[in-house]
PDB file of C-alpha atoms in Angstrom:
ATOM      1  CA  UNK A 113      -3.109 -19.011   3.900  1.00  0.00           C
ATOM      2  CA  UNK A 114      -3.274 -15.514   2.508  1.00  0.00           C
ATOM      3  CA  UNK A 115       0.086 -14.239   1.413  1.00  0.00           C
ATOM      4  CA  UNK A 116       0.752 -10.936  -0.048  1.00  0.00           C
ATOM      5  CA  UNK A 117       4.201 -10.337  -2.372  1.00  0.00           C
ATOM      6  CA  UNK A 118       5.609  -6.694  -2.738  1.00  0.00           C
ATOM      7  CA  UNK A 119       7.639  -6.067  -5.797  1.00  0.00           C
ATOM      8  CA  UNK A 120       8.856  -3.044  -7.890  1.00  0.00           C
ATOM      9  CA  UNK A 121      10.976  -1.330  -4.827  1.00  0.00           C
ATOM     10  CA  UNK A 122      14.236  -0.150  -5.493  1.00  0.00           C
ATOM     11  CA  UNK A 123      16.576   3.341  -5.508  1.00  0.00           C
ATOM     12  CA  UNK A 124      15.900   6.218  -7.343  1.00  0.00           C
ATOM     13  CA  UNK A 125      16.942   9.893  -7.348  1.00  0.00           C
ATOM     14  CA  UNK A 126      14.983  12.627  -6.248  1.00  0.00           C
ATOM     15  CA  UNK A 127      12.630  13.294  -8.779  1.00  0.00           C
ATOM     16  CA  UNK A 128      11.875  10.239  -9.899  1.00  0.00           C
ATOM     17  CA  UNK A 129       8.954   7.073  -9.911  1.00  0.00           C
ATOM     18  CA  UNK A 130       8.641   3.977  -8.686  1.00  0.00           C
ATOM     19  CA  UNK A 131       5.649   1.431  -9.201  1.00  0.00           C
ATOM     20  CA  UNK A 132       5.154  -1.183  -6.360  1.00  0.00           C
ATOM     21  CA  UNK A 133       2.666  -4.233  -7.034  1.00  0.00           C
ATOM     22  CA  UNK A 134       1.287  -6.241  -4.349  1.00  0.00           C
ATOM     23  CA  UNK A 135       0.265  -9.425  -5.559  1.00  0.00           C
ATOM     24  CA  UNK A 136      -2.555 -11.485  -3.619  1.00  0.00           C
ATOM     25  CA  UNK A 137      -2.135 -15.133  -3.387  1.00  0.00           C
ATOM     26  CA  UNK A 138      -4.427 -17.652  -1.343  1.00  0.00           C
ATOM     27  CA  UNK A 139      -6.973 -14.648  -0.895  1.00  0.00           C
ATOM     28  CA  UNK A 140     -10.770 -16.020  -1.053  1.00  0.00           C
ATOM     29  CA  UNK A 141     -13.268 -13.301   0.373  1.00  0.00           C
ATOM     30  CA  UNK A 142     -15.258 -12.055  -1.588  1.00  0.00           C
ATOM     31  CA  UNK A 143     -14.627  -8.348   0.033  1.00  0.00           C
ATOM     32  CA  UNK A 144     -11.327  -6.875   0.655  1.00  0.00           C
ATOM     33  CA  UNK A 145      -9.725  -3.540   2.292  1.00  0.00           C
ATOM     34  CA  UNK A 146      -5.996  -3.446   0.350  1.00  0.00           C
ATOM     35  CA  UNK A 147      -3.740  -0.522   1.675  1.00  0.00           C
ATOM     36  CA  UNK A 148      -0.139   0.545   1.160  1.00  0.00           C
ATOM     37  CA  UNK A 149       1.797   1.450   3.977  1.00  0.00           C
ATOM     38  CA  UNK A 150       5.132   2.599   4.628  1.00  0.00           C
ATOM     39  CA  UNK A 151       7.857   2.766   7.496  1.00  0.00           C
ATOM     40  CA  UNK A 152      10.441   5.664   7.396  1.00  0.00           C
ATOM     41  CA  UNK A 153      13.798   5.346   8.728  1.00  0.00           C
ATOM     42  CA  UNK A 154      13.237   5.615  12.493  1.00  0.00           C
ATOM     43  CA  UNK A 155       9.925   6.722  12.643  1.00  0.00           C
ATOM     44  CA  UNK A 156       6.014   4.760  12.860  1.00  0.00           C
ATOM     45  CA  UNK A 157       4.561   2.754  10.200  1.00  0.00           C
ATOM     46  CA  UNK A 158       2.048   4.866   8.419  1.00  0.00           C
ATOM     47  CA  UNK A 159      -0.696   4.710   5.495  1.00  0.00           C
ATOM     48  CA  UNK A 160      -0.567   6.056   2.262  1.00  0.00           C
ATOM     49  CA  UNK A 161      -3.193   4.800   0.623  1.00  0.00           C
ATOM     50  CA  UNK A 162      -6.150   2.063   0.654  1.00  0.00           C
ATOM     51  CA  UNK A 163      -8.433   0.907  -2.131  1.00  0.00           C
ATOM     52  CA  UNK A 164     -11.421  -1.843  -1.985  1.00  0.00           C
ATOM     53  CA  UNK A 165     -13.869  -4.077  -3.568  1.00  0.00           C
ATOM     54  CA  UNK A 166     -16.197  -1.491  -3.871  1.00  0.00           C
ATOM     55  CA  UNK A 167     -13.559   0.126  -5.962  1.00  0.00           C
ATOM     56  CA  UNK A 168     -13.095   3.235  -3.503  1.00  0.00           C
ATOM     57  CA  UNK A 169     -10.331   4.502  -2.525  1.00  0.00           C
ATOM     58  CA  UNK A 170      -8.564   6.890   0.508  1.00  0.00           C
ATOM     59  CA  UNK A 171      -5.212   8.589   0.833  1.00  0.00           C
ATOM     60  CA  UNK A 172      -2.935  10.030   3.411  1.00  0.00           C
ATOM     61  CA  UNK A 173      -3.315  14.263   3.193  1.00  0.00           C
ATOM     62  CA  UNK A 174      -0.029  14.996   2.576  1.00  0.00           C
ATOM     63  CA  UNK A 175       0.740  12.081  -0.511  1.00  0.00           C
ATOM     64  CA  UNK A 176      -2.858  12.403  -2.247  1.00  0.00           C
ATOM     65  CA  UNK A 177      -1.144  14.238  -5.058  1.00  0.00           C
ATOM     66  CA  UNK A 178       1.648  12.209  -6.112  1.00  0.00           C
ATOM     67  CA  UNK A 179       0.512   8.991  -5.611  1.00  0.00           C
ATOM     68  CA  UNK A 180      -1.936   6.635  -6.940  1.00  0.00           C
ATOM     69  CA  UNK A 181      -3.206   3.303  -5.855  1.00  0.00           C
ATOM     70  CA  UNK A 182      -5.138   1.212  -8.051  1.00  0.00           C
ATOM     71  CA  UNK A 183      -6.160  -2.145  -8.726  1.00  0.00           C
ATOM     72  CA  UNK A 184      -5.745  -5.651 -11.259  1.00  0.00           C
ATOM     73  CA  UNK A 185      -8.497  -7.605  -9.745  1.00  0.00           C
ATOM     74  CA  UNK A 186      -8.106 -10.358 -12.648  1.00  0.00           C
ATOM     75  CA  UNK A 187      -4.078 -10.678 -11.253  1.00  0.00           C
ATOM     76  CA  UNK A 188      -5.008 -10.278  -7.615  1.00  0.00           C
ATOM     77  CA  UNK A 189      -2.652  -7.522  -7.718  1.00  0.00           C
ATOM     78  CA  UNK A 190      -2.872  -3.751  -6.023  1.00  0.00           C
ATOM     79  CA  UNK A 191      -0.356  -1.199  -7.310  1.00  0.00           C
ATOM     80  CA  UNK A 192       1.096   2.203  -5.610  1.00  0.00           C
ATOM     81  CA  UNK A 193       2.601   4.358  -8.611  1.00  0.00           C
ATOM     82  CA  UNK A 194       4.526   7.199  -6.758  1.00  0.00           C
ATOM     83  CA  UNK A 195       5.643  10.557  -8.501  1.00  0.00           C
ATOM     84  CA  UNK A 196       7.783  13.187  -8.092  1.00  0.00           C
ATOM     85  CA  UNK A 197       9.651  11.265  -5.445  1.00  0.00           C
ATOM     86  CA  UNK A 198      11.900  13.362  -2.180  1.00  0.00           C
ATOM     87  CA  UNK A 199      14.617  11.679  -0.138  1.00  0.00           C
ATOM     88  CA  UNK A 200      11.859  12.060   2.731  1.00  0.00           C
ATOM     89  CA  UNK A 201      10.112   9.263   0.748  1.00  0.00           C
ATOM     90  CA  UNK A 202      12.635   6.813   1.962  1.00  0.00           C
ATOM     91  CA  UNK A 203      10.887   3.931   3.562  1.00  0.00           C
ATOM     92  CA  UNK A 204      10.180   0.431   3.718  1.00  0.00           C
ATOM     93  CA  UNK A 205       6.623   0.070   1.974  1.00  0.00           C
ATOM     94  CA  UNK A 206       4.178  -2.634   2.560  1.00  0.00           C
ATOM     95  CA  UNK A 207       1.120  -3.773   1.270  1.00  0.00           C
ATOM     96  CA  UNK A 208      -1.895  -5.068   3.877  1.00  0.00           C
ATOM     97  CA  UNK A 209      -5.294  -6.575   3.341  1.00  0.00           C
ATOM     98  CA  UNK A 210      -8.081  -6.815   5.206  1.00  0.00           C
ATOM     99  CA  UNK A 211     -11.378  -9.132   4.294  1.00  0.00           C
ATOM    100  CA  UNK A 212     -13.688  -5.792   5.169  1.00  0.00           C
ATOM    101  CA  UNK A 213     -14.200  -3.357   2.335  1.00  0.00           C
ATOM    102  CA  UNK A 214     -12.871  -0.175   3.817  1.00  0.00           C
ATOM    103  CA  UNK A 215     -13.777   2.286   6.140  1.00  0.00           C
ATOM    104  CA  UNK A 216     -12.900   5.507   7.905  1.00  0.00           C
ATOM    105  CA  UNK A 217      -9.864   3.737   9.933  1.00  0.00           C
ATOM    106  CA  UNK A 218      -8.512   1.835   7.022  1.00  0.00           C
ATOM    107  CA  UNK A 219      -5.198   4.024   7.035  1.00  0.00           C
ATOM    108  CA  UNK A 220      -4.758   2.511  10.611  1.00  0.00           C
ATOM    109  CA  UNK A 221      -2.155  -0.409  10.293  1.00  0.00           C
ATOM    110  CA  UNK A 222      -3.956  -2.137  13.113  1.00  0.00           C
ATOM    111  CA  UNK A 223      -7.307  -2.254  10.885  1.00  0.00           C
ATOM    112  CA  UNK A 224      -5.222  -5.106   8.842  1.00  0.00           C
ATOM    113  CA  UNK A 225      -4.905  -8.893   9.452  1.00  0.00           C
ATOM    114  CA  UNK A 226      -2.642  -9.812   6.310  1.00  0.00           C
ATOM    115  CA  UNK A 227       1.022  -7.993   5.277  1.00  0.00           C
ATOM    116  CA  UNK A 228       3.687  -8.714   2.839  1.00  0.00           C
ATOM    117  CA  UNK A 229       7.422  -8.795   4.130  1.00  0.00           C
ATOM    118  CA  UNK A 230       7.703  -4.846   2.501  1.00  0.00           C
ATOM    119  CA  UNK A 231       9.682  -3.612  -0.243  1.00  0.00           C
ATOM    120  CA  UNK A 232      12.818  -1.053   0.398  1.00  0.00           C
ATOM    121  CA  UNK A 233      12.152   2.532  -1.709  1.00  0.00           C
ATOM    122  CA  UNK A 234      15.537   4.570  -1.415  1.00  0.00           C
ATOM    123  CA  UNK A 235      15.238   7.999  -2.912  1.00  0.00           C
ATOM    124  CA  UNK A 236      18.640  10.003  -3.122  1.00  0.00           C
TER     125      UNK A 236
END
């Protein structure tokens, strides 16, 4: 079974950065789609950023500047640095994977079969 593991959530004042890591375990396709996702307090679940096999990546409009999703293919491990953090940033982030490389709906959280349990980011 594929199981993903969030880490590096936490609180932090306005202003600050965080670093998540995802960390892949039991993942054997030679393809992937990984994408970082995030639920605000009472609102949808929506994408921030995806990255693949191919080594491409795709972010949400309104993040692209202040965060940054890369890659540790040796540790089976995807990473969302995030800047210049606002108390709007508050969410519950998770990390999906998909066995397709990615494509034009990969900031869809349906497009995803696998998701970690998500990681709290408080920003005060």
């Amino acid at each position: 079974d594929v199981q993903l593991v969030e880490s590096g959530g936490g609180s932090v004042q306005a202003g600050g950065s965080l670093r998540l890591s995802c960390a892949a375990r039991g993942y054997t396709y030679n393809t992937y789609c990984m994408g970082w996702f995030r639920r605000p307090p009472g609102k949808e679940r929506e994408g921030i950023a995806v990255i693949d096999s191919d080594g491409d990546t795709a972010y949400a409009e309104s993040l692209k500047d202040r965060f940054t999703i890369s890659v540790d293919n040796a540790k089976n491990t995807v990473y969302l640095q995030m800047n210049s953090l606002q108390s709007e940033d508050t969410a519950v982030c998770y990390c999906a994977a998909d066995q397709q490389p990615c494509g034009w709906r990969s900031l869809l959280a349906s497009e995803y079969d696998y998701w970690g349990q998500g990681t709290q980011v408080t920003v005060s």
